[in-house]
Short mmCIF file of C-alpha atoms in Angstrom, two decimals:
data_model
loop_
_atom_site.label_atom_id
_atom_site.label_comp_id
_atom_site.label_asym_id
_atom_site.label_seq_id
_atom_site.Cartn_x
_atom_site.Cartn_y
_atom_site.Cartn_z
CA MET A 1 16.70 -51.97 0.08
CA ALA A 2 14.80 -49.04 0.64
CA GLU A 3 16.58 -46.01 0.60
CA ARG A 4 17.08 -44.24 3.84
CA LEU A 5 14.54 -40.82 3.76
CA ILE A 6 14.50 -40.96 7.56
CA GLN A 7 17.82 -41.30 9.15
CA SER A 8 17.58 -41.84 13.30
CA GLU A 9 19.80 -42.67 16.17
CA ILE A 10 19.24 -42.67 20.04
CA ARG A 11 21.88 -40.78 21.99
CA ASN A 12 21.35 -40.17 26.28
CA ARG A 13 17.98 -41.65 25.71
CA ILE A 14 16.80 -39.01 22.80
CA ALA A 15 16.07 -40.06 19.58
CA PHE A 16 17.58 -38.21 16.89
CA ILE A 17 15.27 -38.06 13.30
CA THR A 18 16.61 -36.61 10.51
CA LEU A 19 14.41 -36.31 7.19
CA ASN A 20 16.80 -36.91 4.70
CA ARG A 21 16.28 -35.42 1.02
CA PRO A 22 18.00 -32.38 1.60
CA ALA A 23 18.17 -32.33 -2.62
CA ALA A 24 14.48 -31.65 -2.92
CA LEU A 25 14.83 -29.41 0.60
CA ASN A 26 13.39 -32.71 2.61
CA ALA A 27 10.24 -32.82 0.96
CA LEU A 28 7.87 -35.33 1.87
CA SER A 29 7.74 -38.53 -0.35
CA LEU A 30 4.82 -41.50 0.64
CA ASP A 31 7.70 -43.54 1.51
CA MET A 32 8.92 -41.06 3.65
CA ILE A 33 5.86 -40.45 5.51
CA VAL A 34 5.74 -44.40 6.26
CA GLN A 35 9.42 -44.51 7.34
CA LEU A 36 8.68 -41.50 9.59
CA ARG A 37 5.65 -42.98 11.02
CA LEU A 38 7.18 -46.17 11.89
CA ALA A 39 9.87 -45.09 13.36
CA LEU A 40 7.82 -42.55 15.60
CA GLU A 41 5.50 -45.55 16.36
CA GLN A 42 9.04 -47.44 17.14
CA PHE A 43 9.85 -44.90 19.64
CA ALA A 44 7.06 -44.27 21.27
CA ALA A 45 7.17 -47.83 22.62
CA ASP A 46 11.00 -48.05 23.41
CA ALA A 47 11.16 -47.69 26.90
CA SER A 48 14.74 -46.56 26.41
CA VAL A 49 13.88 -43.26 24.82
CA ASN A 50 12.20 -40.37 26.90
CA ALA A 51 12.15 -37.98 23.92
CA VAL A 52 12.34 -37.21 20.37
CA LEU A 53 13.90 -34.73 18.20
CA ILE A 54 13.21 -33.89 14.73
CA LYS A 55 15.33 -32.07 11.98
CA GLY A 56 16.11 -31.38 8.39
CA ALA A 57 19.18 -32.43 6.36
CA GLY A 58 21.25 -30.13 5.11
CA GLU A 59 21.40 -26.01 5.69
CA LYS A 60 18.35 -25.17 3.60
CA ALA A 61 15.20 -27.01 5.09
CA PHE A 62 13.26 -28.58 7.40
CA CYS A 63 10.73 -29.34 5.44
CA ALA A 64 9.36 -27.53 2.02
CA GLY A 65 6.69 -29.79 2.16
CA GLY A 66 4.83 -32.81 0.37
CA ASP A 67 6.21 -34.01 -2.67
CA ILE A 68 3.99 -32.17 -5.36
CA ARG A 69 5.73 -32.88 -8.26
CA ALA A 70 5.09 -36.60 -7.58
CA ILE A 71 1.46 -36.08 -6.70
CA TYR A 72 0.78 -34.73 -9.78
CA GLU A 73 2.63 -36.60 -12.04
CA SER A 74 0.63 -40.02 -10.09
CA TYR A 75 -2.52 -38.09 -10.87
CA ARG A 76 -1.63 -38.19 -14.51
CA ASN A 77 -0.61 -40.98 -14.67
CA GLY A 78 -3.84 -42.48 -13.01
CA ASP A 79 -2.20 -44.52 -10.15
CA SER A 80 -3.09 -44.23 -7.00
CA LEU A 81 -0.14 -42.64 -4.79
CA HIS A 82 -1.64 -38.95 -5.12
CA ARG A 83 -4.82 -40.19 -3.06
CA ASP A 84 -2.97 -42.64 -0.66
CA PHE A 85 -0.34 -39.81 -0.05
CA PHE A 86 -2.65 -37.79 2.04
CA VAL A 87 -4.54 -40.98 3.32
CA THR A 88 -1.39 -41.92 4.94
CA GLU A 89 0.11 -38.25 5.78
CA TYR A 90 -2.63 -37.27 7.82
CA PRO A 91 -2.73 -39.68 10.06
CA LEU A 92 0.96 -39.04 10.56
CA ASP A 93 0.60 -35.54 11.47
CA TYR A 94 -3.17 -36.40 14.12
CA LEU A 95 -0.01 -38.93 16.13
CA LEU A 96 2.48 -35.91 16.60
CA HIS A 97 -0.22 -33.80 18.39
CA SER A 98 -0.53 -36.63 20.77
CA TYR A 99 2.84 -37.84 21.03
CA PRO A 100 3.79 -39.79 24.03
CA LYS A 101 6.42 -38.36 25.00
CA PRO A 102 8.33 -34.91 24.14
CA TYR A 103 8.84 -34.29 20.42
CA ILE A 104 10.97 -31.38 19.55
CA ALA A 105 11.15 -30.16 16.28
CA LEU A 106 14.02 -27.83 15.29
CA ILE A 107 12.55 -26.18 12.44
CA ASP A 108 15.54 -23.85 11.13
CA GLY A 109 15.38 -23.86 7.74
CA ILE A 110 12.15 -23.91 5.03
CA VAL A 111 9.26 -25.24 7.19
CA MET A 112 5.93 -24.76 4.53
CA GLY A 113 2.86 -27.30 4.04
CA GLY A 114 3.79 -30.75 5.04
CA GLY A 115 6.50 -29.44 6.82
CA MET A 116 4.16 -27.56 9.15
CA GLY A 117 1.98 -30.75 9.35
CA ILE A 118 5.31 -32.48 11.07
CA SER A 119 6.04 -29.82 13.49
CA GLN A 120 2.95 -28.33 14.85
CA GLY A 121 2.12 -30.78 16.88
CA SER A 122 5.28 -30.42 18.85
CA ARG A 123 5.86 -29.93 22.16
CA LEU A 124 8.89 -27.55 21.35
CA ARG A 125 8.97 -25.89 18.06
CA ILE A 126 12.79 -24.23 18.05
CA ALA A 127 13.04 -21.90 15.08
CA GLY A 128 16.09 -19.86 14.00
CA ASP A 129 17.78 -17.86 12.11
CA ARG A 130 17.01 -19.77 8.45
CA THR A 131 12.98 -20.23 9.66
CA ARG A 132 11.27 -19.73 6.55
CA MET A 133 7.27 -20.60 7.49
CA ALA A 134 4.46 -20.58 5.27
CA MET A 135 1.18 -22.28 4.09
CA PRO A 136 1.70 -20.81 0.56
CA GLU A 137 -1.12 -23.37 -0.68
CA VAL A 138 -3.68 -20.95 -2.62
CA ALA A 139 -1.05 -20.07 -4.98
CA ILE A 140 -0.68 -23.72 -6.84
CA GLY A 141 -4.48 -23.82 -6.46
CA PHE A 142 -4.71 -25.78 -3.17
CA PHE A 143 -5.72 -24.84 0.45
CA PRO A 144 -3.49 -24.92 3.90
CA ASP A 145 -3.99 -28.77 4.77
CA VAL A 146 -2.21 -30.88 6.83
CA GLY A 147 -4.27 -30.05 9.96
CA ALA A 148 -3.84 -26.03 9.21
CA SER A 149 -7.88 -26.02 9.49
CA TYR A 150 -7.10 -26.45 13.19
CA PHE A 151 -4.20 -24.45 13.89
CA LEU A 152 -4.63 -21.46 12.09
CA SER A 153 -7.67 -20.93 12.58
CA ARG A 154 -6.91 -20.80 16.41
CA LEU A 155 -4.41 -17.88 15.83
CA ASP A 156 -4.78 -14.75 17.49
CA GLY A 157 -7.19 -12.01 15.86
CA ALA A 158 -6.97 -13.00 11.67
CA LEU A 159 -3.59 -14.02 11.90
CA GLY A 160 -4.47 -17.22 10.61
CA SER A 161 -6.38 -15.90 7.59
CA TYR A 162 -4.30 -13.28 6.57
CA LEU A 163 -1.37 -16.16 6.62
CA ALA A 164 -3.60 -18.68 4.28
CA LEU A 165 -5.12 -16.16 2.10
CA THR A 166 -1.69 -15.36 0.95
CA GLY A 167 0.54 -17.53 1.51
CA VAL A 168 3.88 -15.31 2.71
CA GLN A 169 6.64 -16.36 4.20
CA ILE A 170 7.64 -15.11 7.89
CA ARG A 171 10.62 -15.59 9.75
CA ALA A 172 11.52 -16.56 13.04
CA ALA A 173 10.57 -13.32 15.45
CA ASP A 174 6.80 -13.32 13.32
CA ALA A 175 6.80 -17.19 14.15
CA LEU A 176 6.71 -16.73 17.66
CA TYR A 177 4.95 -13.60 17.44
CA ALA A 178 2.03 -15.76 15.76
CA GLY A 179 2.14 -18.81 17.96
CA LEU A 180 3.80 -20.81 14.99
CA ALA A 181 6.73 -21.56 16.89
CA ASP A 182 7.93 -21.43 20.66
CA VAL A 183 11.60 -20.35 21.03
CA TYR A 184 14.20 -19.15 18.88
CA LEU A 185 17.89 -19.89 18.80
CA PRO A 186 20.70 -18.22 17.00
CA ARG A 187 22.99 -20.33 14.79
CA THR A 188 25.30 -21.36 17.40
CA SER A 189 23.09 -22.35 19.68
CA VAL A 190 21.43 -24.34 16.79
CA ASP A 191 24.90 -26.24 15.93
CA LEU A 192 25.31 -26.76 20.01
CA LEU A 193 21.89 -28.32 20.51
CA GLU A 194 22.13 -31.78 19.63
CA SER A 195 25.65 -32.01 21.27
CA GLU A 196 23.87 -30.41 24.79
CA LEU A 197 21.46 -33.05 24.94
CA ALA A 198 23.02 -35.86 24.22
CA ALA A 199 25.37 -34.98 27.11
CA LEU A 200 22.17 -34.53 29.66
CA THR A 201 23.44 -35.99 32.95
CA LEU A 202 20.16 -36.71 34.11
CA SER A 203 19.15 -40.29 35.51
CA ASP A 204 18.00 -43.38 33.22
CA THR A 205 14.16 -42.29 34.67
CA HIS A 206 11.18 -43.33 32.54
CA ARG A 207 9.23 -40.10 33.56
CA SER A 208 8.91 -37.83 30.52
CA GLU A 209 8.57 -34.77 32.68
CA ASP A 210 11.83 -34.83 34.31
CA TRP A 211 13.38 -34.77 30.36
CA ARG A 212 10.94 -31.98 29.26
CA ALA A 213 11.76 -29.96 32.50
CA ALA A 214 15.69 -31.30 31.49
CA ILE A 215 15.31 -30.40 27.88
CA ASN A 216 13.64 -26.95 28.53
CA GLY A 217 16.05 -25.66 30.49
CA VAL A 218 18.82 -26.85 28.03
CA ILE A 219 17.10 -24.57 25.58
CA GLN A 220 16.76 -21.41 27.94
CA ARG A 221 20.38 -21.75 28.60
CA LEU A 222 21.16 -21.79 25.17
CA ALA A 223 18.83 -19.17 23.82
CA GLY A 224 20.20 -15.86 25.66
CA VAL A 225 19.33 -13.68 22.65
CA ASP A 226 16.14 -11.73 22.04
CA LEU A 227 15.00 -11.05 18.69
CA PRO A 228 13.95 -7.77 16.91
CA PRO A 229 10.07 -6.73 17.08
CA ALA A 230 8.03 -9.27 14.35
CA PRO A 231 7.53 -7.13 11.34
CA LEU A 232 3.69 -8.69 11.72
CA ALA A 233 2.95 -6.87 15.19
CA ALA A 234 3.93 -3.49 13.19
CA ILE A 235 0.94 -4.73 10.59
CA ARG A 236 -1.60 -6.28 13.20
CA PRO A 237 -4.06 -3.88 13.42
CA ALA A 238 -4.51 -3.59 9.39
CA ILE A 239 -4.39 -7.14 9.76
CA ASP A 240 -6.78 -8.12 11.95
CA GLN A 241 -9.14 -5.12 10.79
CA HIS A 242 -8.89 -6.01 6.58
CA PHE A 243 -8.79 -9.74 7.30
CA ALA A 244 -11.85 -10.02 9.66
CA ALA A 245 -14.14 -9.32 6.37
CA ALA A 246 -16.98 -11.50 5.78
CA SER A 247 -15.86 -12.64 2.09
CA VAL A 248 -12.96 -12.40 0.17
CA PRO A 249 -14.47 -9.75 -2.77
CA ALA A 250 -14.87 -7.49 0.99
CA LEU A 251 -11.45 -8.61 1.85
CA LEU A 252 -9.99 -7.28 -1.32
CA LYS A 253 -12.35 -4.47 -1.22
CA SER A 254 -11.10 -3.34 2.56
CA LEU A 255 -7.79 -3.47 1.92
CA GLU A 256 -8.44 -1.21 -1.66
CA GLY A 257 -9.84 1.72 0.95
CA GLU A 258 -7.32 1.54 3.24
CA ILE A 259 -5.81 5.18 3.51
CA ARG A 260 -2.88 4.94 6.28
CA PRO A 261 0.53 5.81 5.37
CA GLN A 262 2.17 3.29 7.44
CA PHE A 263 -0.13 0.34 5.66
CA LEU A 264 -0.72 1.96 2.35
CA GLU A 265 1.78 -0.41 0.16
CA TRP A 266 1.44 -3.34 2.48
CA ALA A 267 -2.03 -3.22 1.60
CA THR A 268 -1.38 -2.94 -2.24
CA GLN A 269 0.91 -5.29 -2.07
CA THR A 270 -1.09 -7.67 -0.45
CA VAL A 271 -4.49 -7.09 -2.97
CA ASP A 272 -1.91 -7.81 -5.75
CA LEU A 273 -0.37 -11.04 -4.03
CA ILE A 274 -4.25 -12.48 -3.53
CA ASN A 275 -5.30 -11.39 -6.72
CA THR A 276 -2.14 -14.31 -8.46
CA ARG A 277 -3.98 -17.17 -6.23
CA SER A 278 -6.76 -19.50 -7.11
CA PRO A 279 -10.14 -17.88 -6.70
CA THR A 280 -11.82 -20.56 -5.96
CA MET A 281 -9.62 -21.99 -3.24
CA LEU A 282 -9.03 -18.46 -1.97
CA ALA A 283 -13.27 -18.86 -0.76
CA VAL A 284 -12.60 -22.43 0.04
CA THR A 285 -9.83 -21.57 2.12
CA GLN A 286 -11.91 -18.72 3.97
CA ASP A 287 -14.46 -21.24 4.71
CA LEU A 288 -12.15 -23.84 5.92
CA LEU A 289 -10.99 -21.25 8.65
CA LYS A 290 -14.21 -20.80 10.06
CA ARG A 291 -15.48 -24.19 10.00
CA GLY A 292 -12.39 -25.67 11.41
CA LYS A 293 -12.10 -23.21 14.36
CA SER A 294 -15.27 -24.93 16.67
CA MET A 295 -13.74 -28.67 15.14
CA SER A 296 -11.83 -30.91 16.90
CA LEU A 297 -8.14 -31.85 15.14
CA ALA A 298 -9.34 -35.15 13.59
CA GLU A 299 -12.68 -33.62 12.52
CA CYS A 300 -10.49 -31.01 10.39
CA LEU A 301 -8.35 -33.68 9.09
CA ARG A 302 -11.34 -35.34 7.95
CA MET A 303 -12.76 -32.23 6.67
CA GLU A 304 -9.53 -31.52 4.44
CA LEU A 305 -9.06 -34.71 3.16
CA GLY A 306 -12.70 -34.74 1.36
CA LEU A 307 -11.84 -31.12 0.16
CA VAL A 308 -8.43 -32.94 -1.22
CA ARG A 309 -10.56 -35.04 -3.12
CA HIS A 310 -12.66 -32.40 -4.57
CA CYS A 311 -9.78 -30.29 -5.52
CA PHE A 312 -8.40 -33.28 -7.57
CA ILE A 313 -12.02 -32.88 -9.44
CA GLN A 314 -12.35 -29.12 -9.46
CA GLY A 315 -9.16 -28.69 -11.13
CA ASP A 316 -7.26 -25.40 -10.39
CA PHE A 317 -4.47 -27.83 -8.60
CA ILE A 318 -3.71 -29.60 -11.19
CA GLU A 319 -3.28 -26.32 -13.30
CA GLY A 320 -1.56 -24.52 -10.52
CA VAL A 321 1.06 -27.63 -9.84
CA ARG A 322 1.67 -27.32 -13.56
CA ALA A 323 1.87 -23.46 -13.94
CA MET A 324 4.09 -22.85 -10.56
CA ILE A 325 6.22 -26.38 -10.80
CA ILE A 326 6.11 -28.33 -13.45
CA ASP A 327 6.03 -25.86 -16.97
CA LYS A 328 6.88 -23.07 -14.71
CA ASP A 329 5.13 -20.38 -16.77
CA ASN A 330 3.45 -18.71 -13.55
CA ALA A 331 0.36 -18.28 -15.65
CA PRO A 332 -1.76 -20.43 -14.22
CA MET A 333 -5.96 -20.66 -15.99
CA TRP A 334 -7.94 -20.73 -12.86
CA ARG A 335 -11.41 -22.28 -12.97
CA PRO A 336 -13.13 -19.51 -12.65
CA GLN A 337 -10.21 -16.66 -13.16
CA HIS A 338 -11.89 -13.56 -11.29
CA ILE A 339 -13.44 -14.14 -7.29
CA GLU A 340 -16.51 -12.64 -8.28
CA GLU A 341 -17.22 -15.25 -10.20
CA VAL A 342 -16.82 -17.57 -7.19
CA ASP A 343 -20.21 -18.57 -6.11
CA ASP A 344 -21.44 -19.69 -2.93
CA ALA A 345 -23.03 -22.98 -4.16
CA SER A 346 -19.68 -24.05 -5.44
CA VAL A 347 -17.45 -23.31 -2.24
CA GLU A 348 -20.02 -25.62 -0.16
CA ALA A 349 -20.33 -28.68 -2.65
CA MET A 350 -16.33 -28.92 -1.98
CA PHE A 351 -16.89 -29.58 1.67
CA ALA A 352 -19.56 -32.43 0.37
CA ASP A 353 -18.56 -35.76 2.10
CA PRO A 354 -17.47 -37.70 -1.24
CA TRP A 355 -17.82 -40.83 0.88
CA VAL A 356 -21.51 -40.76 1.35
CA GLY A 357 -22.85 -44.05 2.32
CA ALA A 358 -19.21 -45.28 3.13
CA THR A 359 -16.36 -45.35 5.56
CA HIS A 360 -14.49 -42.29 5.71
CA PRO A 361 -10.79 -43.16 5.40
CA LEU A 362 -9.90 -41.62 8.88
CA ALA A 363 -13.01 -42.44 10.51
CA ASN A 364 -10.81 -44.07 12.96
CA LEU A 365 -8.38 -41.85 12.78
CA GLU A 366 -8.31 -41.44 17.07
CA GLY A 367 -7.08 -44.70 17.20
CA VAL A 368 -4.07 -43.66 15.79
CA ILE A 369 -2.60 -42.92 18.90
CA ALA A 370 -3.08 -46.51 20.11
CA CYS A 371 0.96 -46.39 20.68
CA ASN A 372 0.63 -44.44 23.99
#
C-alpha cells in the first residue's frame, strides 16, 4: 500500500489537504506530486466540495521544495525519476493557477522552491509567524523554476530579480509587501482557522463566489493584527537601482559602488552572497526573468522544463546538490567559477529547445484544466 503522503478530508464542503512528510519538511517527492494532483482533480469534480485548503504537516514547514536528494540519486543511478519529476510537477503548478474552486494555501512555515509552485497559484495565500519564504535555487546551481519566471518577473520594480539572484529568505511582512502572500494571520488565528472554516453556516450552495466571500469573512475576522514595516521596503530604493542592471557583472559593480550609509552594509553582504552562487545560473536566471515577463504561464513552464534538461548537462546543478546537500562541504566547483567567465553564447544555449523535431512534454499543458 502506498504511503499516505497526502492526507485529506472534507468538512463543511471544504476539502482540507495536508502535505504529510514533516520529517522532510514536506518536500515534494514524485509520489507526493502524483497523489496531490489526484486529490485536487477529485475535489475539482466533486460537487460536495466548494473550496480547498492546503497546509503542511508539523510545526516547521508548508513545503521546503522538491526532494532534491532523490533527484540527485536518480541522476547518479541513471534512472528516469529526475526527468519524470519535473514533467509531473509543472502541470500540477499550472493547474493550481486556474483551479476552478477557491484554493487557499496556508504557508505558515518554510515555503521554498516547489512549495512556491503549489502556493503561488492560490486565490488566497496566508502567511503566518513561521513563514520563511525563498527561491534559493541559484545556491545549488539551479534556477528559480515552478513558474517563477512568471510570478517573480511580475513583481514590482526589481524585487523579483533580487529574490531570484540572491535566494534570500523573507518573512510574512516582506511576503505581503512583495505580493507573494495576500494576508497575515497571527499564530493563534492560524490555530483557529480550520475549525472556524469547518463551522461556517453557509447554505449548501454550489456557487464558488458565495464560499469565497464567506471564507474571506472568516479570515478578515481572524486577522486583526498589523505587521511591522516590511524590511524590504527600507532597502527598496537600493534594490530597484542595483538589480535593474543589464548583467550580473554590472549588478555587482553597481552594488560595490554603493556609498549611502543606510545601504552600505546590505550592499556588501549582497555582493558576498551573490559571489557564492553558480555564475552560469545567475546569468541564466537574470535572462529567465527578462524572457518570462512577456510570456504566458504555460510558455514559462515549457521554457523552464527545457532549462532543466540543460542543467543536467551543464553540471552545476548536480555539483551544487553534492556540495550543499550530499557532502555538505559548501565548496561547489562551479563551471566556470567566476561570473566574468560566463559568455553570452553559453547562456543562450541553455534556452535552446532540447525537443527540436519532437513533441515537447508540456506541449498540451493548457489541457490540464480539463477538470473544470
